[in-house]
XYZ file of C-alpha atoms in Angstrom:
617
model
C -26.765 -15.377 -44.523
C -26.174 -17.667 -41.455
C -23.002 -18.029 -42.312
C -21.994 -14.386 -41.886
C -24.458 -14.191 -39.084
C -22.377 -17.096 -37.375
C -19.085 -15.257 -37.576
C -20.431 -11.635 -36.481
C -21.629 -13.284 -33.404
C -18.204 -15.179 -32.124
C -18.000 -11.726 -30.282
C -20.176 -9.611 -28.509
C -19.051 -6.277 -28.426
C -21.512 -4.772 -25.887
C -20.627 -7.768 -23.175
C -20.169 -7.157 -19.907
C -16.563 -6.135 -18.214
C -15.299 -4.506 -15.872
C -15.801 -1.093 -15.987
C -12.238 1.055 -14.788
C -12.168 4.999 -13.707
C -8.209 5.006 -14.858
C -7.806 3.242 -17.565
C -4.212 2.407 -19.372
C -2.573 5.418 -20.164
C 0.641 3.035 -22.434
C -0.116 2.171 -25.271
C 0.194 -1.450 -25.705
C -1.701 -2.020 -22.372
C -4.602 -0.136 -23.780
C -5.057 -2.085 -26.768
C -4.529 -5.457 -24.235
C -7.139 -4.115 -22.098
C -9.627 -3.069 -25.264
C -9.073 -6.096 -26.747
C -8.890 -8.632 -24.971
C -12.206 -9.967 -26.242
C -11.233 -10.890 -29.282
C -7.941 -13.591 -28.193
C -8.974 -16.570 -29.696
C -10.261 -14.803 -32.657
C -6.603 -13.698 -33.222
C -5.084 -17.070 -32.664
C -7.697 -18.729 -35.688
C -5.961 -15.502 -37.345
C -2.493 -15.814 -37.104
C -3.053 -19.495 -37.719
C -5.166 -19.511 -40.889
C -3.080 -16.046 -42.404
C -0.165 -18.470 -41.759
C -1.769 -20.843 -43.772
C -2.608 -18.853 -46.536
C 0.646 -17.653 -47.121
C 2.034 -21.385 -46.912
C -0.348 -22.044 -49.712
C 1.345 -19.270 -51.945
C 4.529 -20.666 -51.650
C 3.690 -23.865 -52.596
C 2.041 -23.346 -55.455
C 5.053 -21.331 -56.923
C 6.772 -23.868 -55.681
C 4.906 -26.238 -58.035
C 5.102 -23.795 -60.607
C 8.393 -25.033 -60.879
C 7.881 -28.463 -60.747
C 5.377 -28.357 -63.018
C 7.507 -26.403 -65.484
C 10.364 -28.926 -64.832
C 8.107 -31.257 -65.580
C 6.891 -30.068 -68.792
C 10.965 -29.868 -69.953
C 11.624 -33.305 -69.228
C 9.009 -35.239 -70.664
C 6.884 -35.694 -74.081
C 3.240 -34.201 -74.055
C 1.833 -37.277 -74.168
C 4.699 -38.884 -71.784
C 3.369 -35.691 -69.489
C -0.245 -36.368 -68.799
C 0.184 -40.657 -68.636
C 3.285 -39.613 -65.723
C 1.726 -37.367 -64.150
C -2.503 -37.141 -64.270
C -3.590 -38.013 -60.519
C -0.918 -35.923 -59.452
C -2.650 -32.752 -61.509
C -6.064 -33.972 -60.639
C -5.156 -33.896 -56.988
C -3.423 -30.526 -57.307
C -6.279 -28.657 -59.541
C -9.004 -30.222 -57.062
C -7.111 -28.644 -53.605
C -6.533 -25.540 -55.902
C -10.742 -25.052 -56.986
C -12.140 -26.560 -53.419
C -9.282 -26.707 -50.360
C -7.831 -22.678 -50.870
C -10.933 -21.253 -51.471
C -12.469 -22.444 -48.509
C -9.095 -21.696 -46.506
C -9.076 -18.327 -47.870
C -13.096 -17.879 -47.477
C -12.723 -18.429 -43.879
C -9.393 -15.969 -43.148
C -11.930 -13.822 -44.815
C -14.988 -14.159 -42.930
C -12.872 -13.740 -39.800
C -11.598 -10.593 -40.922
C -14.395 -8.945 -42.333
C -17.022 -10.144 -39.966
C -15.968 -11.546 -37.277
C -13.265 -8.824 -36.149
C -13.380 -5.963 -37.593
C -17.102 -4.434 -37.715
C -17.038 -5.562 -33.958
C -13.713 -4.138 -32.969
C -14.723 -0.619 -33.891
C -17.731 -1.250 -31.997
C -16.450 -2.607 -28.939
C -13.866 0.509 -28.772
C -16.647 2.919 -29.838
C -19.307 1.867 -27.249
C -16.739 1.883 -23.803
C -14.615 4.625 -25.027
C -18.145 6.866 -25.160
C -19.204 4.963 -22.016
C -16.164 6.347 -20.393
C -15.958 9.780 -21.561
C -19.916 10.291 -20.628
C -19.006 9.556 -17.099
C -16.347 12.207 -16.791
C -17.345 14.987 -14.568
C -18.573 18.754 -15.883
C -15.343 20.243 -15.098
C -13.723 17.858 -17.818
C -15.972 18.828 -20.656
C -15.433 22.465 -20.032
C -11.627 22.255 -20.152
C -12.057 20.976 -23.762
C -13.893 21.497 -26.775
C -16.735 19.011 -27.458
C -15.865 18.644 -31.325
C -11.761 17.359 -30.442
C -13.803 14.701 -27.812
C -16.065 13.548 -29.982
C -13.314 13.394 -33.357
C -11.193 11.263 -30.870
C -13.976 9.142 -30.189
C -14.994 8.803 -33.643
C -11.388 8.246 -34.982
C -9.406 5.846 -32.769
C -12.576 2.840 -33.182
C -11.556 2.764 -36.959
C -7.918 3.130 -36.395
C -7.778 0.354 -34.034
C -9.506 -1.502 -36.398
C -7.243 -1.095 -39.466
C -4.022 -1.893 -36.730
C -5.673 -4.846 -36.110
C -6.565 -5.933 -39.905
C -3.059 -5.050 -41.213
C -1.827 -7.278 -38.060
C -3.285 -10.302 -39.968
C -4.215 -9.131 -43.008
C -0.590 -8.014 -44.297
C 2.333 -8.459 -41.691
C 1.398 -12.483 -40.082
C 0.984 -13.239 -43.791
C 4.286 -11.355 -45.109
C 6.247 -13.207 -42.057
C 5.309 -16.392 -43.108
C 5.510 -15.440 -46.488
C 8.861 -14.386 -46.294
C 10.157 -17.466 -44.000
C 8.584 -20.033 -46.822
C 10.383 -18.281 -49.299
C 13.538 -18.759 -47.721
C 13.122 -22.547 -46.940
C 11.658 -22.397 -50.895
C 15.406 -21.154 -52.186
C 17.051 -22.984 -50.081
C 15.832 -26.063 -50.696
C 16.046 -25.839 -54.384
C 20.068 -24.335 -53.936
C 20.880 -22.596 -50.544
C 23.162 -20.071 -52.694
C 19.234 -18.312 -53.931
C 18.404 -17.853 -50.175
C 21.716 -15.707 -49.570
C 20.254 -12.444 -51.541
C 17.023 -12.770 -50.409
C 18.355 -13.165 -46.499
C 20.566 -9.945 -47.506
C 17.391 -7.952 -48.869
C 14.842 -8.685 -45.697
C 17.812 -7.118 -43.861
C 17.698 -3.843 -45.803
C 14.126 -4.154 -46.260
C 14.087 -4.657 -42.616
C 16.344 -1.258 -41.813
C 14.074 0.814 -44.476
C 10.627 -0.656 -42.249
C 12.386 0.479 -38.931
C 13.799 4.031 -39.852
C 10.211 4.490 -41.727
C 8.240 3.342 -38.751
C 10.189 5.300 -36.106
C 9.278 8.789 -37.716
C 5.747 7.722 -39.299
C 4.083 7.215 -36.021
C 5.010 10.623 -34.108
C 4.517 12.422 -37.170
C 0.783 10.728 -37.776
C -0.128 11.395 -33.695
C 0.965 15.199 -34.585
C -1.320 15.018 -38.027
C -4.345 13.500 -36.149
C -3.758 16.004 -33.116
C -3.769 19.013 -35.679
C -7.207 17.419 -37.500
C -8.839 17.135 -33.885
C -7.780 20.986 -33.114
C -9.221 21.966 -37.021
C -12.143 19.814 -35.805
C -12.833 20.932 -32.578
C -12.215 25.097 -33.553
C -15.010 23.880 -36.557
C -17.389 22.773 -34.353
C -16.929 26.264 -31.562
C -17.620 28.361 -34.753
C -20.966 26.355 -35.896
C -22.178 25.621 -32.525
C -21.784 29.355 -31.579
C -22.995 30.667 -35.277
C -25.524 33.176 -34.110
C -22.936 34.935 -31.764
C -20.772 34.779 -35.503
C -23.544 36.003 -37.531
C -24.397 38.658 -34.724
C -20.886 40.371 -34.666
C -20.336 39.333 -38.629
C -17.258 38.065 -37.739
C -17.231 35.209 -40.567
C -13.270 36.639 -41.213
C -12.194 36.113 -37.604
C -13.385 32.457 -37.543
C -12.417 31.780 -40.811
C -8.733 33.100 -39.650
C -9.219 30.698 -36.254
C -9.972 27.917 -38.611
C -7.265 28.830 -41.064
C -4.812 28.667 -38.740
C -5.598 24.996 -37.673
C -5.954 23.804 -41.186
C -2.808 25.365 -41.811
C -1.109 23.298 -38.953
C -2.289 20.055 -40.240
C -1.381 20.916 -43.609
C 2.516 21.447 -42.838
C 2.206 18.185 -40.340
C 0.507 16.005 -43.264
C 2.831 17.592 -45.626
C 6.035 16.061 -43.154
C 4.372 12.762 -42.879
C 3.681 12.288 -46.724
C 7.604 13.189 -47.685
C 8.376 9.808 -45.104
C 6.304 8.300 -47.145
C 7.947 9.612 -50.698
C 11.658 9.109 -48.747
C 10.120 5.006 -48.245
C 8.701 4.497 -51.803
C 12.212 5.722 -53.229
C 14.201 3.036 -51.088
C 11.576 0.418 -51.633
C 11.977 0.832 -55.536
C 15.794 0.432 -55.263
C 15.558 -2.672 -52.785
C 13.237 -4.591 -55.039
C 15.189 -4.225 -58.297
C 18.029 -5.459 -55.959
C 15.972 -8.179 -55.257
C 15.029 -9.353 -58.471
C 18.588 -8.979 -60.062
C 20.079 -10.752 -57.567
C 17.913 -13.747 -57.311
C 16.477 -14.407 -60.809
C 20.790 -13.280 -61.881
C 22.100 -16.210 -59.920
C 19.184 -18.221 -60.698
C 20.567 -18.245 -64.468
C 24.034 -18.508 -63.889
C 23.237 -21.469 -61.573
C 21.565 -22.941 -64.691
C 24.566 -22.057 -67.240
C 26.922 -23.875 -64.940
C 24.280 -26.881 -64.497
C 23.387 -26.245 -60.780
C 19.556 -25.441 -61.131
C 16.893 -26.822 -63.765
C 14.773 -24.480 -65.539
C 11.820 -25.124 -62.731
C 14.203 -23.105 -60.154
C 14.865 -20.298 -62.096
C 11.416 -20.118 -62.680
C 10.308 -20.583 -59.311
C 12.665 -17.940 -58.209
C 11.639 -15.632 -60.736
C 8.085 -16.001 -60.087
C 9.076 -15.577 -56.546
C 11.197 -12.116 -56.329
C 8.446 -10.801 -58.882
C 5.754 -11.307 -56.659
C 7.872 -10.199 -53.303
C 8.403 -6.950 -55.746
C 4.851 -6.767 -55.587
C 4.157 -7.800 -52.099
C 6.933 -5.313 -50.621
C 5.400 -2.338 -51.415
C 1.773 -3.801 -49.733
C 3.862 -4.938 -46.795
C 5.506 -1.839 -46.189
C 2.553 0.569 -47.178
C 0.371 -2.249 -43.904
C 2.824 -1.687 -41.844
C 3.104 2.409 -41.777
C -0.201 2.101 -41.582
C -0.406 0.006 -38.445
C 2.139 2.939 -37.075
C -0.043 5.731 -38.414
C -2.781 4.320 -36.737
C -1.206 3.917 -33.867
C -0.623 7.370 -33.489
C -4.139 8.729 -34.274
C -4.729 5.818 -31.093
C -2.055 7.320 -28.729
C -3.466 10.787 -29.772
C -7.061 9.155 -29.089
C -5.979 8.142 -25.895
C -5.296 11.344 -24.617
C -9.170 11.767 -24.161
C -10.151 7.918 -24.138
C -7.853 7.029 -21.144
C -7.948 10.175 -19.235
C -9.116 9.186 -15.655
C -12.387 10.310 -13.988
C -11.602 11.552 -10.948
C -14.693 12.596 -9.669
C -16.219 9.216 -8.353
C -18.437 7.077 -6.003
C -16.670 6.094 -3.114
C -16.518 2.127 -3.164
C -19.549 2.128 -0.454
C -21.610 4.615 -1.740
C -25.468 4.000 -1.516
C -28.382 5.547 -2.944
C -29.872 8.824 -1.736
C -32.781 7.774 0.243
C -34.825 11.585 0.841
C -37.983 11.790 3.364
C -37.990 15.461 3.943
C -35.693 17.329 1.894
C -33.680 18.870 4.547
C -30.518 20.093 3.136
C -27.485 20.717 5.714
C -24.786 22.872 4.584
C -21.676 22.814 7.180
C -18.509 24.776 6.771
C -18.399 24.501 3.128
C -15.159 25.993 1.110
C -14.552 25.635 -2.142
C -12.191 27.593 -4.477
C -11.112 25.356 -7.456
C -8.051 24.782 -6.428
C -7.038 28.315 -6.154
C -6.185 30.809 -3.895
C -9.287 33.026 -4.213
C -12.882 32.924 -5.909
C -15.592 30.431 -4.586
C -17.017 30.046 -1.467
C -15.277 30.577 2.029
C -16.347 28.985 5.589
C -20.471 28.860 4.542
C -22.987 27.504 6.352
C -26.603 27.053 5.861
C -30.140 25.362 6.888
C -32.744 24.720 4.501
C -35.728 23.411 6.014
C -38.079 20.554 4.393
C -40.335 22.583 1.762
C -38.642 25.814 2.217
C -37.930 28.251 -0.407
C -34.168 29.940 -0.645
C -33.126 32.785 -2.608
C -29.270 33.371 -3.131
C -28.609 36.750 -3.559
C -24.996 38.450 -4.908
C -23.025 40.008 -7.505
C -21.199 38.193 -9.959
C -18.882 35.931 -8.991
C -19.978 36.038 -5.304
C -20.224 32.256 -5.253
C -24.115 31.579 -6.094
C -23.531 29.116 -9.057
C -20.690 27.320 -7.563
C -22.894 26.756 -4.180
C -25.091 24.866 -6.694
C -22.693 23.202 -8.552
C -21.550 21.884 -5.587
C -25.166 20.837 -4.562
C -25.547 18.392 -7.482
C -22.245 17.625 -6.687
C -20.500 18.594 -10.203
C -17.007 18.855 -8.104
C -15.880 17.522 -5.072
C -15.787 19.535 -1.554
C -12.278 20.977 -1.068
C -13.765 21.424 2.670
C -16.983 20.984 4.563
C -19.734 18.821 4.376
C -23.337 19.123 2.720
C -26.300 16.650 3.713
C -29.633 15.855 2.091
C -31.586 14.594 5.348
C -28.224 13.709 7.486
C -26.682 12.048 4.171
C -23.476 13.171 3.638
C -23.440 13.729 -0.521
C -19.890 12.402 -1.091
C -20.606 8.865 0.530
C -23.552 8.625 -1.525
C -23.917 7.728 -5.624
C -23.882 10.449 -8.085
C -26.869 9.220 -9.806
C -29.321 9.302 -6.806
C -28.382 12.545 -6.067
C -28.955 14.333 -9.204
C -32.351 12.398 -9.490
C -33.420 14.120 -6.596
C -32.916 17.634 -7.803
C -34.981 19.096 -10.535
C -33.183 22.040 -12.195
C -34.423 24.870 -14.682
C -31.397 26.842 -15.762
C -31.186 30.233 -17.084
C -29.684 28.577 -20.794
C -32.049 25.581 -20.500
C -30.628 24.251 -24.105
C -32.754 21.101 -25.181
C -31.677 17.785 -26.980
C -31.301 17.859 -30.655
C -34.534 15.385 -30.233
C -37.894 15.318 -30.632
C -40.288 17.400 -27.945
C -41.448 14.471 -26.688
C -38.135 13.290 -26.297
C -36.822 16.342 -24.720
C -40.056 16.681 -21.867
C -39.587 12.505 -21.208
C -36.057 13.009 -20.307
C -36.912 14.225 -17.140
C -38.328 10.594 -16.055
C -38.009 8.093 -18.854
C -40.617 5.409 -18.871
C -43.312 7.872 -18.235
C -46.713 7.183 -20.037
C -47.666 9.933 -22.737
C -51.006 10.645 -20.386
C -47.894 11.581 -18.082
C -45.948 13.433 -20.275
C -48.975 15.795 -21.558
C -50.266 16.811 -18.017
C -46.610 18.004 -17.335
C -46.260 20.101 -20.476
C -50.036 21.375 -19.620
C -48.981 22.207 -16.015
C -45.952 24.213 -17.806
C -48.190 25.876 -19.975
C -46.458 24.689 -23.023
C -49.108 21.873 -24.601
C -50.631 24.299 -26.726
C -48.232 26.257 -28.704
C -46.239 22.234 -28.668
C -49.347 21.300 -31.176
C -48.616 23.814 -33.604
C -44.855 22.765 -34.249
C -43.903 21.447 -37.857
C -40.016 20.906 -38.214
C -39.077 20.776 -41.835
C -39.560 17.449 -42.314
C -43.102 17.204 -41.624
C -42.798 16.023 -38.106
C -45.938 17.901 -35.943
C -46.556 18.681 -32.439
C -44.323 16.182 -29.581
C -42.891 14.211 -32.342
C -41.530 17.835 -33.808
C -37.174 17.653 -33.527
C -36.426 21.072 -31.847
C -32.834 21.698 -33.618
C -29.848 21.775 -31.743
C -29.360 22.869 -28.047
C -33.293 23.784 -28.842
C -32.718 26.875 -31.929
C -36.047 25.806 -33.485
C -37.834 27.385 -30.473
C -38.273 30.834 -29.119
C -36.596 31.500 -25.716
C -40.018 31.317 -23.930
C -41.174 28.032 -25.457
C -37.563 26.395 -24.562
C -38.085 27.461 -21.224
C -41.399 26.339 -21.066
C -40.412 22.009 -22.385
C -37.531 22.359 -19.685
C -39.902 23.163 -17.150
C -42.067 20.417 -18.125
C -39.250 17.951 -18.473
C -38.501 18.977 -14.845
C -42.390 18.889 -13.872
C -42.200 15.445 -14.773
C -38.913 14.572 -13.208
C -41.267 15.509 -10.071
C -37.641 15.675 -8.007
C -38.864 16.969 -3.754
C -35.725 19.570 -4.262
C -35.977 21.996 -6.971
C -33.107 24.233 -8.401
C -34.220 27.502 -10.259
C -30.623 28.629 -11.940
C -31.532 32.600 -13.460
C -34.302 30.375 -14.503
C -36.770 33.374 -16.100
C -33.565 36.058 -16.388
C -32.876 35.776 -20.229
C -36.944 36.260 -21.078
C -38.948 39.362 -21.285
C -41.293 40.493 -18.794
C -44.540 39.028 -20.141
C -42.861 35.977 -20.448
C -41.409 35.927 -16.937
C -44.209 37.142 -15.279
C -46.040 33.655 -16.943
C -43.860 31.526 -16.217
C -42.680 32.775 -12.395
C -46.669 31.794 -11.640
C -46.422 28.525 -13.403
C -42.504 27.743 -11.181
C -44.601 28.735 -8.360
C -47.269 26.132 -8.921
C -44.091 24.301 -9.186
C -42.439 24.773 -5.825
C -45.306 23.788 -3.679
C -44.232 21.331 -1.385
C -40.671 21.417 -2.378
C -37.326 22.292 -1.045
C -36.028 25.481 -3.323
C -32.647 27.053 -3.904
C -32.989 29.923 -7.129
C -30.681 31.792 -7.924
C -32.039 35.749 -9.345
C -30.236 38.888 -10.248
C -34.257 40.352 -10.927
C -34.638 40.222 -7.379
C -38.292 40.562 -7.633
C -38.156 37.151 -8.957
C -37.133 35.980 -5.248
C -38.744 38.355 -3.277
C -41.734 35.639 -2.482
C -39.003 33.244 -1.078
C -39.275 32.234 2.261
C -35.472 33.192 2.919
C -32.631 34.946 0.837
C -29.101 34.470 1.517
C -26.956 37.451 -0.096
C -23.306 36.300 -0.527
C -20.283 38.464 -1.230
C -17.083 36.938 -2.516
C -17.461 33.463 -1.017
C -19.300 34.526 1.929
C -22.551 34.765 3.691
C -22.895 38.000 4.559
C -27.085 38.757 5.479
C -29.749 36.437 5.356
C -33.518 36.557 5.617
C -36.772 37.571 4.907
C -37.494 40.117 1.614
C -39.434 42.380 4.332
C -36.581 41.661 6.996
C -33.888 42.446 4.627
C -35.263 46.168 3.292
C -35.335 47.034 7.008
C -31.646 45.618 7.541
C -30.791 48.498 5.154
C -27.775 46.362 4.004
C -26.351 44.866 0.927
C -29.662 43.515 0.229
C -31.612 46.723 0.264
C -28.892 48.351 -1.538
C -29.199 45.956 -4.395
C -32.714 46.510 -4.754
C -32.455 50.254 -4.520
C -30.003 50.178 -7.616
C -32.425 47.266 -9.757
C -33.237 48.771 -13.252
C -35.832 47.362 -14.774
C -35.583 44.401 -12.133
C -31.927 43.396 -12.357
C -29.032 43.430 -9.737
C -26.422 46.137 -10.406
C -23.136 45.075 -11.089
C -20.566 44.315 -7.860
C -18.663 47.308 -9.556
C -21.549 50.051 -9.525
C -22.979 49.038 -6.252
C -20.142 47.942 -4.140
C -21.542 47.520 -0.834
């Protein structure tokens, strides 16, 4: 066991590097850049694959000699000539190649390749985590995470074929030569002429096997990623039994890959055909002049064995050489269509200066801000706005007025197009990401929890917490008692309970109700309430609005409400319309302003804000 333990450690694949927001987008300076870790195993690679090949041609090479050998003498002439020299050859061949073959082995299997897919694994997910919001929603999360699960592996098998197959086949195939030649330079001519065609059928083969393999693993990602929308989103299926229509949105992908796997596999039928025809070139050629060599007296028996034993095992080898290397171009494709995801930039980064958040009061600073994704319209236009230390702020507005992309611009999800916003006369651009979330507690309206356990889930909000900790904040959220009486299916009770994905296992109010503690917890001096209490009923709400006030005390508050009575204890609202601000102040202020404001909450059924459409103001 320390043997293998020695060689899986020659590389560390979680070491430290230097971590790039643009990474290579070419090909070959990607895999440079990925694997650069691993030089000097490559080197004892190419050196000791090399070496094993060298070994295979010399013992056909003594093949025949030995057969020679056996022709020219008596038996008993045989063993007096010639026993050290057999001694010496059967002790390298039992002791010498297997330990020369043990260790090309161990460097393969251990040393590289479990660690390759690793390294690749680990800093392509690195990477991809710390691309901004606006990246994951302009994919789906099934094609990211097939790319990130599929290029480790592929780089993996380039890399093992790279040794494994075409160093060994090149030194194969130059020993061979220097093997003929020596014996009669006449056997090297057919072989020279047959890597050239073999060499022509590799290159037309490779050319068209690697686009066609990036189209094949491009169509599986799309099957994989319209998979994954359908499951994820399986009640909404269920709901509007629509198991036709995403069985059709599936079929349509599979159907793709199936014509793009069907063009790559004739390449592959097109290769076989012309391999078949090379070889039995190859073997009539050599072993054919091999014999007339013999009739005519220019070659012993020993080379026309050799050569025979030769072409019949480069018959053999051929078809292993060629199948390594279309599948070091295959691979290569599924990489460059990995790399589409792996090496796409993050643009939304701390400057080179940026420093922590430090917050005293809370006081948040809005100057000017505009901000319309890059378009023309939609957003925010030209707003401005004070929040005081430990003030509470409603933002009030129809759809698309501007209220969620206010806050994602708070936590800083996108960069400013224009205008500034400071946390206590910190600019947030200049400052790190990181810091600035951990500041902000948020409770959304969707608060979907970690496919986790409970506990998991609540200690999110500040890992590192004691479970003392954790308790009191679930208590403070009201949700410690009905946490107890969770059983998931396998037997798991109360906090160590696994809540199913994006939270299923749990009723609306109890998901609310761990995402408020995990927040509680957090303990952040600016709190963000997103629709936080819109999706539940009333007796729900009602709870937990009196547990989010507990909450708020002593914090800096932004919510967001269309039930307006939700907000109406704020300290200020802010009503926005398209982009802008356009009333702002108190509940009691507001109704007297007989404005948008009052309008909206003339027009509330059962709580909620009218549509822009049916209350245009």
């Amino acid at each position: 066991m320390s043997m293998f333990r020695f060689f899986e450690k020659l590389v560390d694949p979680y070491q430290p590097y230097t971590v790039s927001n643009t990474p290579p987008r070419l090909l070959w300076p990607f895999l440079q850049d990925y694997l650069a870790p691993f030089k000097k195993i490559f080197w004892f690679l190419g050196c000791f694959s090399a070496l094993v090949a060298a070994i295979e041609i010399v013992l056909i090479w003594y093949l025949g000699r030995l057969i020679t050998m056996l022709s020219d003498t008596t038996p008993t002439e045989f063993w007096s000539s010639h026993k050290v020299e057999l001694i010496v050859v059967a002790g390298f061949i039992l002791t010498l190649r297997p330990i020369i073959q043990a260790i090309n082995t161990l460097l393969q299997n251990n040393a590289m390749l479990p660690n390759v897919g690793t390294l690749v694994r680990y800093r392509a997910h690195r990477h991809v985590l710390g691309q901004s919001v606006s990246w994951f929603d302009n994919d789906f999360a099934g094609r990211i995470a097939n790319r990130i699960m599929q290029t480790p592996p592929a780089m993996g098998e380039v890399v093992f074929q790279a040794f494994d197959a075409i160093t060994f086949s090149i030194a194969y195939l130059i020993g061979a030569i220097f093997l003929l030649a020596e014996a009669d330079s006449r056997l090297a001519i057919p072989l020279l002429i047959w890597a050239g065609l073999y060499g022509g059928l590799v290159f037309w083969t490779v050319r068209r096997v690697g686009p066609a393999s990036e189209a094949f693993s491009d169509a599986r990602s799309a099957v994989t990623g319209r998979v994954v929308d359908s499951y994820t989103n399986i009640h909404s299926v269920k709901m509007f039994s629509q198991d036709n229509q995403e069985l059709n949105y599936g079929l349509e992908a599979i159907e793709k890959a199936r014509t793009t796997f069907q063009y790559e596999m004739r390449l592959y039928t097109l290769m076989d055909i012309g391999l078949v025809a090379l070889n039995g070139l190859l073997v009539v050629s050599v072993v054919g002049l091999g014999i007339y060599l013999w009739i005519i007296g220019s070659a012993s028996v020993g080379v026309v064995a050799a050569g025979a034993a030769l072409t019949t095992r480069m018959n053999g080898m051929s078809g292993w050489i060629m199948w390594a290397l279309t599948t070091v171009f295959r691979q290569l494709g599924v990489i460059r269509e990995g790399m589409e995801t792996i090496s796409s930039p993050i643009d939304l980064v701390d400057l080179p200066d940026a420093k922590p958040l430090q917050i005293e009061a809370a006081h948040i600073s809005i100057l000017n801000l505009t901000h319309r994704y890059g378009r023309n319209f939609g957003g925010l236009e030209d707003v401005s706005l004070e929040i005081k230390p430990g003030q509470s702020v409603g933002l009030v507005g129809a759809s698309g007025a501007g209220k969620s992309t206010l806050i994602k611009l708070l936590l800083r999800f996108y960069d400013i197009e224009k205008g500034i916003i400071q946390f206590d006369g910190q600019n947030i651009s200049h400052v790190t990401q990181d810091s600035l979330r951990s500041q902000i507690g948020v409770v959304q309206q969707d608060s979907s929890l970690l496919h986790r356990s409970v506990r998991e889930n609540i200690l999110y909000g500040r890992p590192g917490s004691s479970e003392e900790e954790m308790i009191e904040a679930a208590k403070k959220a009201e949700a410690h008692d009905f946490i107890l009486t969770l059983e998931d299916p396998e037997g798991r009770v109360g906090y160590d309970a696994q809540v199913g994905e994006r939270g299923v296992k749990l009723s609306g109010g109890q998901r609310q109700r761990v995402a408020l503690a995990r927040v509680i917890l957090k303990d952040a001096p600016i709190l963000v309430l997103d629709e936080a209490t819109s999706a539940l009923d009333s007796a729900v709400e009602a709870d937990i609005l009196e547990t989010l006030y507990g909450v708020m005390a002593g914090k800096t508050v932004i919510a967001i409400a269309h039930r307006l009575s939700t907000i109406a204890r704020m300290d200020h609202i802010v009503v926005l319309d398209e982009g802008r601000i356009v009333e702002e102040g108190t509940h009691e202020s507001l109704l007297k302003e007989d404005g948008a404001y009052a309008t909206f909450w003339r027009h509330q059924s059962g709580g909620f804000l009218a549509t822009k459409k049916t209350n245009a103001v």
